[in-house]
Every structure is written in C-alpha cells, then in structure tokens.
C-alpha cells in the first residue's frame, strides 16, 4: 500500500491571462541560444549543464506552477504546457529536465505538510525536488530517535536529480523492530521521502541512445536519519490549490506532454527549413513539390490536433479542480491526449527525417537527435500501449451512456 493523501479541495484560481502566458513563453524563448549552445556539453556529460538550470532559475521559470500564495506565478497546467513546450523545442533533454524539475516539485505539495513543502520551495518559491516514483520500492524507513533511519539500494531513472534541492525516494515503512508495516489492504506500507542531496549517491551510469542529457541513471539513498517532516507520514495540513487537486497522474503526464509537443514542433520547423529551395533528385525545389507539401500539411495537422487535445484536456481538468470535482473521466482524457501526442510524434519525426534526406545522416544532426530522443521518450512506462488499453473501460462507459462528464 502506498500512502497518498486525498486530493485537497481546490481554491478559486482560474485560467491564466494569455498576456501573462505569452510573457513567460517569451522568457523561455529568450534562453534558446544558451540552451542550444549547451547541448553538446550536456550530451557529453549525460546531464543538462548547471549553467542552463541556473538560467531557468534566474529567469523565474521554476516558479510557474507554484501557487501565488506560496510565492509562485500560479499558472494553470495548460498555460504552463505552452511554456514547457518551448523549452523542449530547443532541446528534448533540456525540456525533459525542466519539466521533471517543475512538475516533480509539485508532488511533495501533494504528499507533505504545507510547512515542509514551504521549506522545499524556499522563500523565493524557486527551489526544486524530483526523483524516482514508480516501480520497485528500493529502500526502507525505520523509526528511531530523531526521525527515521532510511537507506535504499540503487534505483533507476533519477532524471535531473543532480541539480535539485531535495531528491525523492519511495521507501517501505518499518516498525521499530525492523519489520514491514502492513496496511489494511494486506500490502506493505510505502512512504514517500525527500532527501538532502548530500545523502544521495549517483552511480553515473546513464548512457542511452536518446535523451542523453537528462542524467536519468541510478542513484541510492545513503543510510542516515531523516526527520519525519520529510516523509509522507508526517502530520500536518496539506495544501489546497487546483494545481494539486488535478491529482497524481495528470501531473505525471504534464511532464511527458510538454516534451512530445516541443519535439514535434522542432521536427516540423526543421523539415520546413531543410526543404526550402532544396533540390532532391529531379525535384528542383522540395518545398514546391506537391508530394512534400501534402506530407507537410499532414504532419502539421497531427501536431496541431495533438496540441489542441492536450490543451483542452488540461483546461477541463483545471476547471474541474477549481470546483473539487475531478473525475476518472478527466484523468483518462489527459492520459489519452498524452498517448495520442506520443503516437503522432513518431509519425511526425520519422516523416520529417525522410524528407530531410542526407541532412538527417550526420550523427550530430538535429534530425538524428530528434529521432533518438523520440525513440527513448516513447519507451517510458507511462506511455506503454498497455497503458492506453487501460483507458478503454472509462472511455467506453462514457460513450455507452451517451453523456460527457469532462465538460
């Protein structure tokens, strides 16, 4: 059993002003030269550079999703998505890291008391936290004087954790005798913890085909005593805000969605530039060829439809969170939109690469990088085809009753 708190009742906070959203997209876009200039170094180091992370922080981008009453900008999820998309357009590894930093920092707001969460984000609401949150539970937490004795074996997929202020880990809860605590469902109780980076060891074993700069290798929690306030068992009032009221899964997919949209948009931009006035065989100017034009319109339509679907799904779940009425249909639509975006992403990137011809051959070419990044992004557990099938019962039930509960 994993300890989760009930989603808090949301406070009144509507969709963000479009002018404010445009401002933040412009801020993100202004950092594109820096982000792109650091890609080679990030690829070599297998980690987005600290210079890029600091630039995001200095620009205020880490504050976007944090509620205004906690010192953040308070953007709604759909508005945030347009900003994060721009960063992923610049580089998929950068976008992946930024999204996991910003979205990951919301989870302790779901799990920890407000007092602990305020310590995580800091006075300027720009400190960050993230870490492994799925699969095999890697460690334990046993009550001792001063808190809990925690330790873990290596766990995978520590994307971006090397740059954060608190690192997440799931732990089995033990009693004072070192025995697993069993929940009412007959399963071991799992708690979420947030660890100071000084008590984390990174194994440095991330060597993937794509998303090379995300630093998503293994890490482990060193044995130490962790104060109770950093565990999800800590008593205290949790935060009430629609950003948390959306629930766990929609927040997870917010991270993935921004990467998919950014990569798709970059592929479309790059193939348009590559085709401009370019001869290919007997075709004098590729961008004037009818077959290319038809394919370009098709992949641009796929991108536009995926983007509209995602924005709509997140706007709907945000409005529902405002009223404290998020349903499984809202969650399923967000998941469905993200799965759709990733399915069309493969088509968009592969089509763009084919039309790029010899431009796509060099190892360090942008088309090659987009292809590698897409392949790795699609292999995430949350985007597996079996997860898509899991949505069918909810969506079928809605269709069979002839009524929508997501509007």
mmCIF file of C-alpha atoms in Angstrom:
data_model
loop_
_atom_site.group_PDB
_atom_site.id
_atom_site.type_symbol
_atom_site.label_atom_id
_atom_site.label_comp_id
_atom_site.label_asym_id
_atom_site.label_seq_id
_atom_site.Cartn_x
_atom_site.Cartn_y
_atom_site.Cartn_z
ATOM 1 C CA UNK A 1 0.000 0.000 0.000
ATOM 2 C CA UNK A 2 1.287 3.470 -0.880
ATOM 3 C CA UNK A 3 0.294 6.295 1.421
ATOM 4 C CA UNK A 4 -1.390 9.054 -0.565
ATOM 5 C CA UNK A 5 -3.439 11.894 0.789
ATOM 6 C CA UNK A 6 -6.826 12.700 -0.636
ATOM 7 C CA UNK A 7 -6.681 15.466 -3.240
ATOM 8 C CA UNK A 8 -7.340 18.739 -1.411
ATOM 9 C CA UNK A 9 -10.392 20.831 -2.151
ATOM 10 C CA UNK A 10 -9.281 23.405 -4.679
ATOM 11 C CA UNK A 11 -9.397 27.137 -4.101
ATOM 12 C CA UNK A 12 -10.636 29.624 -6.654
ATOM 13 C CA UNK A 13 -7.920 30.243 -9.260
ATOM 14 C CA UNK A 14 -8.934 30.318 -12.906
ATOM 15 C CA UNK A 15 -7.041 30.023 -16.184
ATOM 16 C CA UNK A 16 -4.081 32.333 -16.637
ATOM 17 C CA UNK A 17 -4.223 35.612 -18.545
ATOM 18 C CA UNK A 18 -2.995 34.963 -22.136
ATOM 19 C CA UNK A 19 -0.743 38.033 -21.967
ATOM 20 C CA UNK A 20 0.978 36.623 -18.903
ATOM 21 C CA UNK A 21 1.412 33.267 -20.625
ATOM 22 C CA UNK A 22 2.876 34.951 -23.719
ATOM 23 C CA UNK A 23 5.318 36.781 -21.471
ATOM 24 C CA UNK A 24 6.607 33.532 -19.991
ATOM 25 C CA UNK A 25 6.857 31.870 -23.406
ATOM 26 C CA UNK A 26 8.974 34.839 -24.496
ATOM 27 C CA UNK A 27 11.162 34.449 -21.407
ATOM 28 C CA UNK A 28 11.710 30.770 -22.227
ATOM 29 C CA UNK A 29 12.401 31.607 -25.877
ATOM 30 C CA UNK A 30 14.984 34.224 -24.905
ATOM 31 C CA UNK A 31 17.073 31.442 -23.352
ATOM 32 C CA UNK A 32 17.111 29.333 -26.537
ATOM 33 C CA UNK A 33 20.607 30.451 -27.637
ATOM 34 C CA UNK A 34 22.039 29.402 -24.270
ATOM 35 C CA UNK A 35 20.148 26.101 -24.123
ATOM 36 C CA UNK A 36 21.161 25.129 -27.657
ATOM 37 C CA UNK A 37 24.786 26.179 -27.136
ATOM 38 C CA UNK A 38 24.992 23.814 -24.145
ATOM 39 C CA UNK A 39 23.543 20.733 -25.916
ATOM 40 C CA UNK A 40 26.930 19.283 -26.895
ATOM 41 C CA UNK A 41 28.292 19.627 -23.359
ATOM 42 C CA UNK A 42 25.129 18.161 -21.859
ATOM 43 C CA UNK A 43 25.278 15.241 -24.260
ATOM 44 C CA UNK A 44 28.915 14.567 -23.357
ATOM 45 C CA UNK A 45 28.285 14.849 -19.620
ATOM 46 C CA UNK A 46 24.967 12.948 -19.896
ATOM 47 C CA UNK A 47 23.407 15.805 -17.923
ATOM 48 C CA UNK A 48 21.958 19.215 -18.767
ATOM 49 C CA UNK A 49 24.506 21.744 -17.598
ATOM 50 C CA UNK A 50 24.230 23.678 -14.366
ATOM 51 C CA UNK A 51 24.519 26.880 -16.402
ATOM 52 C CA UNK A 52 21.205 26.101 -18.100
ATOM 53 C CA UNK A 53 19.490 25.124 -14.842
ATOM 54 C CA UNK A 54 20.676 28.341 -13.190
ATOM 55 C CA UNK A 55 19.395 30.374 -16.149
ATOM 56 C CA UNK A 56 15.921 28.859 -15.748
ATOM 57 C CA UNK A 57 16.004 29.664 -12.051
ATOM 58 C CA UNK A 58 17.247 33.222 -12.560
ATOM 59 C CA UNK A 59 14.519 33.818 -15.155
ATOM 60 C CA UNK A 60 11.810 32.752 -12.701
ATOM 61 C CA UNK A 61 10.735 29.737 -14.732
ATOM 62 C CA UNK A 62 10.869 27.366 -11.768
ATOM 63 C CA UNK A 63 8.096 29.383 -10.112
ATOM 64 C CA UNK A 64 5.500 28.923 -12.858
ATOM 65 C CA UNK A 65 3.363 26.158 -11.325
ATOM 66 C CA UNK A 66 3.779 27.154 -7.676
ATOM 67 C CA UNK A 67 0.578 28.741 -6.271
ATOM 68 C CA UNK A 68 0.693 32.513 -5.871
ATOM 69 C CA UNK A 69 0.003 32.341 -2.152
ATOM 70 C CA UNK A 70 3.239 30.358 -1.808
ATOM 71 C CA UNK A 71 5.185 32.935 -3.801
ATOM 72 C CA UNK A 72 4.886 31.362 -7.258
ATOM 73 C CA UNK A 73 3.377 32.551 -10.524
ATOM 74 C CA UNK A 74 0.337 30.290 -10.279
ATOM 75 C CA UNK A 75 -0.006 29.328 -13.955
ATOM 76 C CA UNK A 76 -2.648 26.755 -14.804
ATOM 77 C CA UNK A 77 -1.453 23.494 -16.340
ATOM 78 C CA UNK A 78 -2.434 24.268 -19.937
ATOM 79 C CA UNK A 79 -0.657 27.614 -19.799
ATOM 80 C CA UNK A 80 2.425 26.001 -18.287
ATOM 81 C CA UNK A 81 2.367 23.449 -21.096
ATOM 82 C CA UNK A 82 2.891 26.152 -23.724
ATOM 83 C CA UNK A 83 5.973 27.435 -21.880
ATOM 84 C CA UNK A 84 7.475 23.986 -21.271
ATOM 85 C CA UNK A 85 6.827 23.096 -24.921
ATOM 86 C CA UNK A 86 9.108 25.946 -25.971
ATOM 87 C CA UNK A 87 11.964 24.611 -23.838
ATOM 88 C CA UNK A 88 11.547 21.096 -25.264
ATOM 89 C CA UNK A 89 11.528 22.610 -28.750
ATOM 90 C CA UNK A 90 15.003 23.961 -28.027
ATOM 91 C CA UNK A 91 16.293 20.571 -26.853
ATOM 92 C CA UNK A 92 14.424 17.463 -25.705
ATOM 93 C CA UNK A 93 16.849 16.677 -22.864
ATOM 94 C CA UNK A 94 16.566 20.241 -21.596
ATOM 95 C CA UNK A 95 12.786 20.115 -21.850
ATOM 96 C CA UNK A 96 12.652 16.752 -20.087
ATOM 97 C CA UNK A 97 14.821 18.072 -17.263
ATOM 98 C CA UNK A 98 12.913 21.345 -16.905
ATOM 99 C CA UNK A 99 9.565 19.568 -16.854
ATOM 100 C CA UNK A 100 10.646 16.973 -14.303
ATOM 101 C CA UNK A 101 12.058 19.759 -12.124
ATOM 102 C CA UNK A 102 8.896 21.873 -12.243
ATOM 103 C CA UNK A 103 6.288 19.103 -12.218
ATOM 104 C CA UNK A 104 8.349 16.982 -9.827
ATOM 105 C CA UNK A 105 8.352 19.843 -7.343
ATOM 106 C CA UNK A 106 4.553 19.634 -7.156
ATOM 107 C CA UNK A 107 4.490 16.088 -5.759
ATOM 108 C CA UNK A 108 5.811 16.977 -2.302
ATOM 109 C CA UNK A 109 2.975 19.500 -2.222
ATOM 110 C CA UNK A 110 0.598 16.551 -2.537
ATOM 111 C CA UNK A 111 2.437 14.360 -0.063
ATOM 112 C CA UNK A 112 3.979 16.510 2.659
ATOM 113 C CA UNK A 113 2.586 19.013 5.157
ATOM 114 C CA UNK A 114 2.463 22.610 3.938
ATOM 115 C CA UNK A 115 5.188 23.573 6.405
ATOM 116 C CA UNK A 116 7.571 21.013 4.867
ATOM 117 C CA UNK A 117 6.631 21.993 1.341
ATOM 118 C CA UNK A 118 7.411 25.638 2.032
ATOM 119 C CA UNK A 119 10.879 24.579 3.165
ATOM 120 C CA UNK A 120 11.383 22.665 -0.093
ATOM 121 C CA UNK A 121 10.454 25.508 -2.434
ATOM 122 C CA UNK A 122 12.132 28.197 -0.296
ATOM 123 C CA UNK A 123 11.287 31.847 0.257
ATOM 124 C CA UNK A 124 11.524 32.625 -3.473
ATOM 125 C CA UNK A 125 9.471 29.562 -4.499
ATOM 126 C CA UNK A 126 12.185 28.525 -6.958
ATOM 127 C CA UNK A 127 13.825 25.549 -5.274
ATOM 128 C CA UNK A 128 13.133 22.141 -6.798
ATOM 129 C CA UNK A 129 12.660 18.471 -5.978
ATOM 130 C CA UNK A 130 12.193 15.302 -8.012
ATOM 131 C CA UNK A 131 13.164 11.627 -8.159
ATOM 132 C CA UNK A 132 12.143 8.020 -8.763
ATOM 133 C CA UNK A 133 8.403 7.473 -8.238
ATOM 134 C CA UNK A 134 7.442 4.218 -9.993
ATOM 135 C CA UNK A 135 8.171 0.516 -9.906
ATOM 136 C CA UNK A 136 10.068 -1.499 -7.337
ATOM 137 C CA UNK A 137 10.377 0.173 -3.941
ATOM 138 C CA UNK A 138 14.131 0.456 -3.330
ATOM 139 C CA UNK A 139 14.515 1.207 0.376
ATOM 140 C CA UNK A 140 13.225 1.299 3.945
ATOM 141 C CA UNK A 141 12.360 3.777 6.687
ATOM 142 C CA UNK A 142 12.509 2.622 10.354
ATOM 143 C CA UNK A 143 11.512 4.902 13.262
ATOM 144 C CA UNK A 144 14.426 5.903 15.509
ATOM 145 C CA UNK A 145 15.269 8.800 17.794
ATOM 146 C CA UNK A 146 15.188 11.971 15.716
ATOM 147 C CA UNK A 147 13.117 10.607 12.862
ATOM 148 C CA UNK A 148 13.512 7.568 10.601
ATOM 149 C CA UNK A 149 16.587 5.573 9.640
ATOM 150 C CA UNK A 150 16.425 5.477 5.852
ATOM 151 C CA UNK A 151 18.513 3.677 3.251
ATOM 152 C CA UNK A 152 17.986 2.313 -0.241
ATOM 153 C CA UNK A 153 19.547 0.166 -2.897
ATOM 154 C CA UNK A 154 20.208 1.836 -6.266
ATOM 155 C CA UNK A 155 17.045 2.953 -8.072
ATOM 156 C CA UNK A 156 16.803 3.884 -11.760
ATOM 157 C CA UNK A 157 15.667 6.961 -13.664
ATOM 158 C CA UNK A 158 16.930 9.783 -11.484
ATOM 159 C CA UNK A 159 16.324 12.348 -14.228
ATOM 160 C CA UNK A 160 17.631 15.781 -13.272
ATOM 161 C CA UNK A 161 18.105 14.868 -9.607
ATOM 162 C CA UNK A 162 21.740 16.006 -9.683
ATOM 163 C CA UNK A 163 20.519 19.621 -9.787
ATOM 164 C CA UNK A 164 17.708 19.605 -7.197
ATOM 165 C CA UNK A 165 17.387 20.707 -3.581
ATOM 166 C CA UNK A 166 15.566 17.544 -2.416
ATOM 167 C CA UNK A 167 15.645 14.081 -4.008
ATOM 168 C CA UNK A 168 12.571 11.826 -3.881
ATOM 169 C CA UNK A 169 12.604 8.141 -2.953
ATOM 170 C CA UNK A 170 9.948 5.560 -2.164
ATOM 171 C CA UNK A 171 10.579 3.514 0.987
ATOM 172 C CA UNK A 172 8.923 0.609 2.775
ATOM 173 C CA UNK A 173 7.767 1.684 6.219
ATOM 174 C CA UNK A 174 9.199 -0.499 9.006
ATOM 175 C CA UNK A 175 8.251 -0.692 12.662
ATOM 176 C CA UNK A 176 10.747 -0.174 15.490
ATOM 177 C CA UNK A 177 11.712 -3.872 15.256
ATOM 178 C CA UNK A 178 12.604 -3.562 11.583
ATOM 179 C CA UNK A 179 9.524 -5.451 10.371
ATOM 180 C CA UNK A 180 7.451 -4.210 7.439
ATOM 181 C CA UNK A 181 4.278 -2.361 8.406
ATOM 182 C CA UNK A 182 1.288 -3.969 6.679
ATOM 183 C CA UNK A 183 -1.634 -1.817 5.623
ATOM 184 C CA UNK A 184 -5.356 -2.555 5.765
ATOM 185 C CA UNK A 185 -5.165 -3.918 2.223
ATOM 186 C CA UNK A 186 -2.680 -6.578 3.339
ATOM 187 C CA UNK A 187 0.211 -4.973 1.463
ATOM 188 C CA UNK A 188 3.374 -3.370 2.841
ATOM 189 C CA UNK A 189 3.024 0.352 3.505
ATOM 190 C CA UNK A 190 5.101 2.546 1.196
ATOM 191 C CA UNK A 191 6.028 6.110 2.110
ATOM 192 C CA UNK A 192 7.457 8.905 0.007
ATOM 193 C CA UNK A 193 10.540 10.724 1.236
ATOM 194 C CA UNK A 194 12.521 13.801 0.238
ATOM 195 C CA UNK A 195 16.244 13.543 0.867
ATOM 196 C CA UNK A 196 19.001 16.147 1.099
ATOM 197 C CA UNK A 197 21.352 15.660 -1.903
ATOM 198 C CA UNK A 198 24.313 15.235 0.475
ATOM 199 C CA UNK A 199 22.793 11.864 1.398
ATOM 200 C CA UNK A 200 22.444 10.702 -2.213
ATOM 201 C CA UNK A 201 24.991 8.764 -4.266
ATOM 202 C CA UNK A 202 24.679 8.891 -8.060
ATOM 203 C CA UNK A 203 26.112 5.939 -9.978
ATOM 204 C CA UNK A 204 26.760 7.882 -13.196
ATOM 205 C CA UNK A 205 25.576 5.024 -15.404
ATOM 206 C CA UNK A 206 23.264 6.865 -17.823
ATOM 207 C CA UNK A 207 24.381 6.021 -21.385
ATOM 208 C CA UNK A 208 21.237 5.971 -23.560
ATOM 209 C CA UNK A 209 20.539 6.195 -27.270
ATOM 210 C CA UNK A 210 18.466 9.357 -26.816
ATOM 211 C CA UNK A 211 17.581 11.961 -24.192
ATOM 212 C CA UNK A 212 21.264 11.793 -23.417
ATOM 213 C CA UNK A 213 21.417 14.956 -21.342
ATOM 214 C CA UNK A 214 18.772 14.013 -18.782
ATOM 215 C CA UNK A 215 21.059 12.297 -16.250
ATOM 216 C CA UNK A 216 18.473 9.555 -15.799
ATOM 217 C CA UNK A 217 20.774 6.920 -14.326
ATOM 218 C CA UNK A 218 20.667 5.142 -10.966
ATOM 219 C CA UNK A 219 21.065 6.701 -7.542
ATOM 220 C CA UNK A 220 20.757 5.464 -3.975
ATOM 221 C CA UNK A 221 19.937 6.872 -0.551
ATOM 222 C CA UNK A 222 22.827 6.625 1.903
ATOM 223 C CA UNK A 223 21.923 5.359 5.360
ATOM 224 C CA UNK A 224 21.064 8.284 7.618
ATOM 225 C CA UNK A 225 18.388 9.602 9.969
ATOM 226 C CA UNK A 226 15.713 11.620 8.163
ATOM 227 C CA UNK A 227 13.433 13.937 10.076
ATOM 228 C CA UNK A 228 9.771 12.943 9.983
ATOM 229 C CA UNK A 229 8.779 16.195 8.276
ATOM 230 C CA UNK A 230 10.398 14.943 5.053
ATOM 231 C CA UNK A 231 8.205 11.811 4.875
ATOM 232 C CA UNK A 232 4.624 11.466 3.687
ATOM 233 C CA UNK A 233 3.654 10.044 7.113
ATOM 234 C CA UNK A 234 4.334 13.438 8.701
ATOM 235 C CA UNK A 235 1.271 15.006 10.325
ATOM 236 C CA UNK A 236 0.092 18.443 9.293
ATOM 237 C CA UNK A 237 -2.243 20.288 6.961
ATOM 238 C CA UNK A 238 -1.795 19.699 3.248
ATOM 239 C CA UNK A 239 -2.049 22.463 0.632
ATOM 240 C CA UNK A 240 -5.311 23.330 -1.080
ATOM 241 C CA UNK A 241 -4.933 24.510 -4.685
ATOM 242 C CA UNK A 242 -6.178 23.333 -8.096
ATOM 243 C CA UNK A 243 -2.645 22.520 -9.246
ATOM 244 C CA UNK A 244 -2.623 19.743 -6.624
ATOM 245 C CA UNK A 245 -6.339 18.994 -6.978
ATOM 246 C CA UNK A 246 -5.748 17.649 -10.506
ATOM 247 C CA UNK A 247 -4.233 14.532 -8.959
ATOM 248 C CA UNK A 248 -1.110 12.461 -9.447
ATOM 249 C CA UNK A 249 -1.476 11.029 -12.964
ATOM 250 C CA UNK A 250 -2.372 14.278 -14.760
ATOM 251 C CA UNK A 251 0.743 15.864 -13.266
ATOM 252 C CA UNK A 252 2.915 12.956 -14.431
ATOM 253 C CA UNK A 253 1.572 13.318 -17.949
ATOM 254 C CA UNK A 254 2.101 17.088 -17.909
ATOM 255 C CA UNK A 255 5.829 16.387 -17.926
ATOM 256 C CA UNK A 256 5.663 13.976 -20.861
ATOM 257 C CA UNK A 257 3.205 16.076 -22.864
ATOM 258 C CA UNK A 258 5.455 19.120 -22.947
ATOM 259 C CA UNK A 259 8.344 17.071 -24.322
ATOM 260 C CA UNK A 260 6.220 15.469 -27.043
ATOM 261 C CA UNK A 261 4.865 18.811 -28.246
ATOM 262 C CA UNK A 262 8.249 20.512 -28.226
ATOM 263 C CA UNK A 263 9.984 17.748 -30.176
ATOM 264 C CA UNK A 264 7.136 17.578 -32.721
ATOM 265 C CA UNK A 265 7.229 21.327 -33.247
ATOM 266 C CA UNK A 266 11.014 21.306 -33.724
ATOM 267 C CA UNK A 267 10.801 18.484 -36.278
ATOM 268 C CA UNK A 268 8.229 20.431 -38.305
ATOM 269 C CA UNK A 269 10.305 23.612 -38.182
ATOM 270 C CA UNK A 270 13.484 21.810 -39.191
ATOM 271 C CA UNK A 271 11.997 19.976 -42.158
ATOM 272 C CA UNK A 272 10.436 23.204 -43.389
ATOM 273 C CA UNK A 273 13.852 24.882 -43.319
ATOM 274 C CA UNK A 274 15.578 21.875 -44.841
ATOM 275 C CA UNK A 275 13.125 21.738 -47.765
ATOM 276 C CA UNK A 276 13.286 25.432 -48.650
ATOM 277 C CA UNK A 277 14.568 25.716 -52.224
ATOM 278 C CA UNK A 278 16.420 22.402 -51.840
ATOM 279 C CA UNK A 279 16.976 20.123 -54.808
ATOM 280 C CA UNK A 280 16.406 16.416 -54.293
ATOM 281 C CA UNK A 281 16.985 14.282 -57.349
ATOM 282 C CA UNK A 282 14.820 15.559 -60.175
ATOM 283 C CA UNK A 283 12.840 17.802 -57.786
ATOM 284 C CA UNK A 284 14.214 21.319 -58.210
ATOM 285 C CA UNK A 285 12.733 22.811 -55.020
ATOM 286 C CA UNK A 286 11.446 20.362 -52.426
ATOM 287 C CA UNK A 287 9.173 22.863 -50.699
ATOM 288 C CA UNK A 288 7.371 23.419 -54.023
ATOM 289 C CA UNK A 289 6.791 19.709 -54.631
ATOM 290 C CA UNK A 290 3.171 18.569 -54.202
ATOM 291 C CA UNK A 291 4.008 15.281 -52.503
ATOM 292 C CA UNK A 292 6.180 17.008 -49.909
ATOM 293 C CA UNK A 293 3.585 19.724 -49.404
ATOM 294 C CA UNK A 294 0.893 17.114 -48.781
ATOM 295 C CA UNK A 295 3.040 15.311 -46.228
ATOM 296 C CA UNK A 296 3.954 18.577 -44.534
ATOM 297 C CA UNK A 297 0.313 19.591 -44.170
ATOM 298 C CA UNK A 298 -0.461 16.131 -42.761
ATOM 299 C CA UNK A 299 2.213 16.175 -40.046
ATOM 300 C CA UNK A 300 1.453 19.782 -39.145
ATOM 301 C CA UNK A 301 -2.204 18.763 -38.751
ATOM 302 C CA UNK A 302 -1.156 15.923 -36.452
ATOM 303 C CA UNK A 303 0.836 18.330 -34.286
ATOM 304 C CA UNK A 304 -1.953 20.903 -34.171
ATOM 305 C CA UNK A 305 -4.587 18.302 -33.270
ATOM 306 C CA UNK A 306 -2.413 16.742 -30.546
ATOM 307 C CA UNK A 307 -1.667 20.159 -29.090
ATOM 308 C CA UNK A 308 -5.318 21.212 -29.112
ATOM 309 C CA UNK A 309 -6.355 17.925 -27.488
ATOM 310 C CA UNK A 310 -3.798 18.310 -24.695
ATOM 311 C CA UNK A 311 -4.620 21.948 -24.003
ATOM 312 C CA UNK A 312 -8.320 21.174 -23.911
ATOM 313 C CA UNK A 313 -7.870 18.187 -21.591
ATOM 314 C CA UNK A 314 -5.763 20.211 -19.154
ATOM 315 C CA UNK A 315 -8.113 23.189 -19.260
ATOM 316 C CA UNK A 316 -11.039 20.896 -18.456
ATOM 317 C CA UNK A 317 -9.326 19.150 -15.555
ATOM 318 C CA UNK A 318 -8.179 22.512 -14.170
ATOM 319 C CA UNK A 319 -11.719 23.864 -14.239
ATOM 320 C CA UNK A 320 -12.904 20.692 -12.523
ATOM 321 C CA UNK A 321 -10.167 21.017 -9.884
ATOM 322 C CA UNK A 322 -11.351 24.551 -9.163
ATOM 323 C CA UNK A 323 -14.677 23.046 -8.114
ATOM 324 C CA UNK A 324 -13.226 19.965 -6.432
ATOM 325 C CA UNK A 325 -14.961 17.631 -8.908
ATOM 326 C CA UNK A 326 -12.135 15.910 -10.818
ATOM 327 C CA UNK A 327 -13.437 12.560 -12.121
ATOM 328 C CA UNK A 328 -11.791 9.493 -13.605
ATOM 329 C CA UNK A 329 -13.025 10.753 -16.980
ATOM 330 C CA UNK A 330 -10.990 13.951 -16.629
ATOM 331 C CA UNK A 331 -7.910 11.930 -15.755
ATOM 332 C CA UNK A 332 -8.489 9.480 -18.609
ATOM 333 C CA UNK A 333 -8.805 12.305 -21.148
ATOM 334 C CA UNK A 334 -5.480 13.777 -20.051
ATOM 335 C CA UNK A 335 -3.833 10.373 -20.378
ATOM 336 C CA UNK A 336 -5.499 9.758 -23.727
ATOM 337 C CA UNK A 337 -4.332 13.119 -25.062
ATOM 338 C CA UNK A 338 -0.749 12.444 -23.982
ATOM 339 C CA UNK A 339 -0.740 8.954 -25.501
ATOM 340 C CA UNK A 340 -2.114 10.372 -28.743
ATOM 341 C CA UNK A 341 0.546 13.090 -28.809
ATOM 342 C CA UNK A 342 3.300 10.493 -28.494
ATOM 343 C CA UNK A 343 1.824 8.239 -31.160
ATOM 344 C CA UNK A 344 1.719 11.082 -33.679
ATOM 345 C CA UNK A 345 5.156 12.246 -32.544
ATOM 346 C CA UNK A 346 6.714 9.118 -34.012
ATOM 347 C CA UNK A 347 4.989 9.783 -37.348
ATOM 348 C CA UNK A 348 5.948 13.463 -37.379
ATOM 349 C CA UNK A 349 9.625 12.877 -36.629
ATOM 350 C CA UNK A 350 10.048 9.929 -38.991
ATOM 351 C CA UNK A 351 8.317 11.780 -41.837
ATOM 352 C CA UNK A 352 10.436 14.871 -41.284
ATOM 353 C CA UNK A 353 13.603 12.763 -41.242
ATOM 354 C CA UNK A 354 12.724 11.018 -44.513
ATOM 355 C CA UNK A 355 12.178 14.318 -46.301
ATOM 356 C CA UNK A 356 15.396 15.721 -44.806
ATOM 357 C CA UNK A 357 17.331 13.222 -46.912
ATOM 358 C CA UNK A 358 21.094 13.492 -46.444
ATOM 359 C CA UNK A 359 20.585 16.275 -43.901
ATOM 360 C CA UNK A 360 19.470 13.579 -41.431
ATOM 361 C CA UNK A 361 22.539 11.361 -41.820
ATOM 362 C CA UNK A 362 25.232 13.016 -39.637
ATOM 363 C CA UNK A 363 25.283 11.697 -36.080
ATOM 364 C CA UNK A 364 25.199 15.188 -34.584
ATOM 365 C CA UNK A 365 22.460 16.483 -36.913
ATOM 366 C CA UNK A 366 19.259 17.788 -35.351
ATOM 367 C CA UNK A 367 17.148 15.188 -37.197
ATOM 368 C CA UNK A 368 19.256 12.365 -35.798
ATOM 369 C CA UNK A 369 18.914 13.820 -32.310
ATOM 370 C CA UNK A 370 15.147 14.202 -32.672
ATOM 371 C CA UNK A 371 14.860 10.589 -33.836
ATOM 372 C CA UNK A 372 16.909 9.258 -30.921
ATOM 373 C CA UNK A 373 15.088 11.389 -28.359
ATOM 374 C CA UNK A 374 11.698 10.326 -29.688
ATOM 375 C CA UNK A 375 12.585 6.648 -29.534
ATOM 376 C CA UNK A 376 13.590 6.882 -25.870
ATOM 377 C CA UNK A 377 10.662 9.098 -24.867
ATOM 378 C CA UNK A 378 8.204 6.599 -26.345
ATOM 379 C CA UNK A 379 9.632 3.784 -24.225
ATOM 380 C CA UNK A 380 8.528 5.288 -20.915
ATOM 381 C CA UNK A 381 6.263 3.053 -18.841
ATOM 382 C CA UNK A 382 3.536 5.704 -18.646
ATOM 383 C CA UNK A 383 3.256 5.666 -22.445
ATOM 384 C CA UNK A 384 3.230 1.916 -22.997
ATOM 385 C CA UNK A 385 0.440 0.630 -25.302
ATOM 386 C CA UNK A 386 -0.937 -1.447 -22.436
ATOM 387 C CA UNK A 387 -1.485 1.812 -20.538
ATOM 388 C CA UNK A 388 -3.511 3.092 -23.458
ATOM 389 C CA UNK A 389 -5.678 -0.016 -23.302
ATOM 390 C CA UNK A 390 -6.268 0.620 -19.595
ATOM 391 C CA UNK A 391 -8.150 3.790 -20.511
ATOM 392 C CA UNK A 392 -10.744 1.919 -22.559
ATOM 393 C CA UNK A 393 -13.201 0.984 -19.767
ATOM 394 C CA UNK A 394 -13.624 4.614 -18.671
ATOM 395 C CA UNK A 395 -13.919 5.989 -22.201
ATOM 396 C CA UNK A 396 -16.226 3.173 -23.332
ATOM 397 C CA UNK A 397 -18.520 3.719 -20.354
ATOM 398 C CA UNK A 398 -18.749 7.415 -21.174
ATOM 399 C CA UNK A 399 -19.585 6.711 -24.810
ATOM 400 C CA UNK A 400 -22.074 3.989 -23.954
ATOM 401 C CA UNK A 401 -24.025 6.261 -21.626
ATOM 402 C CA UNK A 402 -24.137 8.912 -24.330
ATOM 403 C CA UNK A 403 -23.029 11.692 -22.000
ATOM 404 C CA UNK A 404 -19.778 13.514 -21.311
ATOM 405 C CA UNK A 405 -18.681 14.308 -17.785
ATOM 406 C CA UNK A 406 -15.489 16.126 -18.736
ATOM 407 C CA UNK A 407 -17.011 19.395 -19.912
#
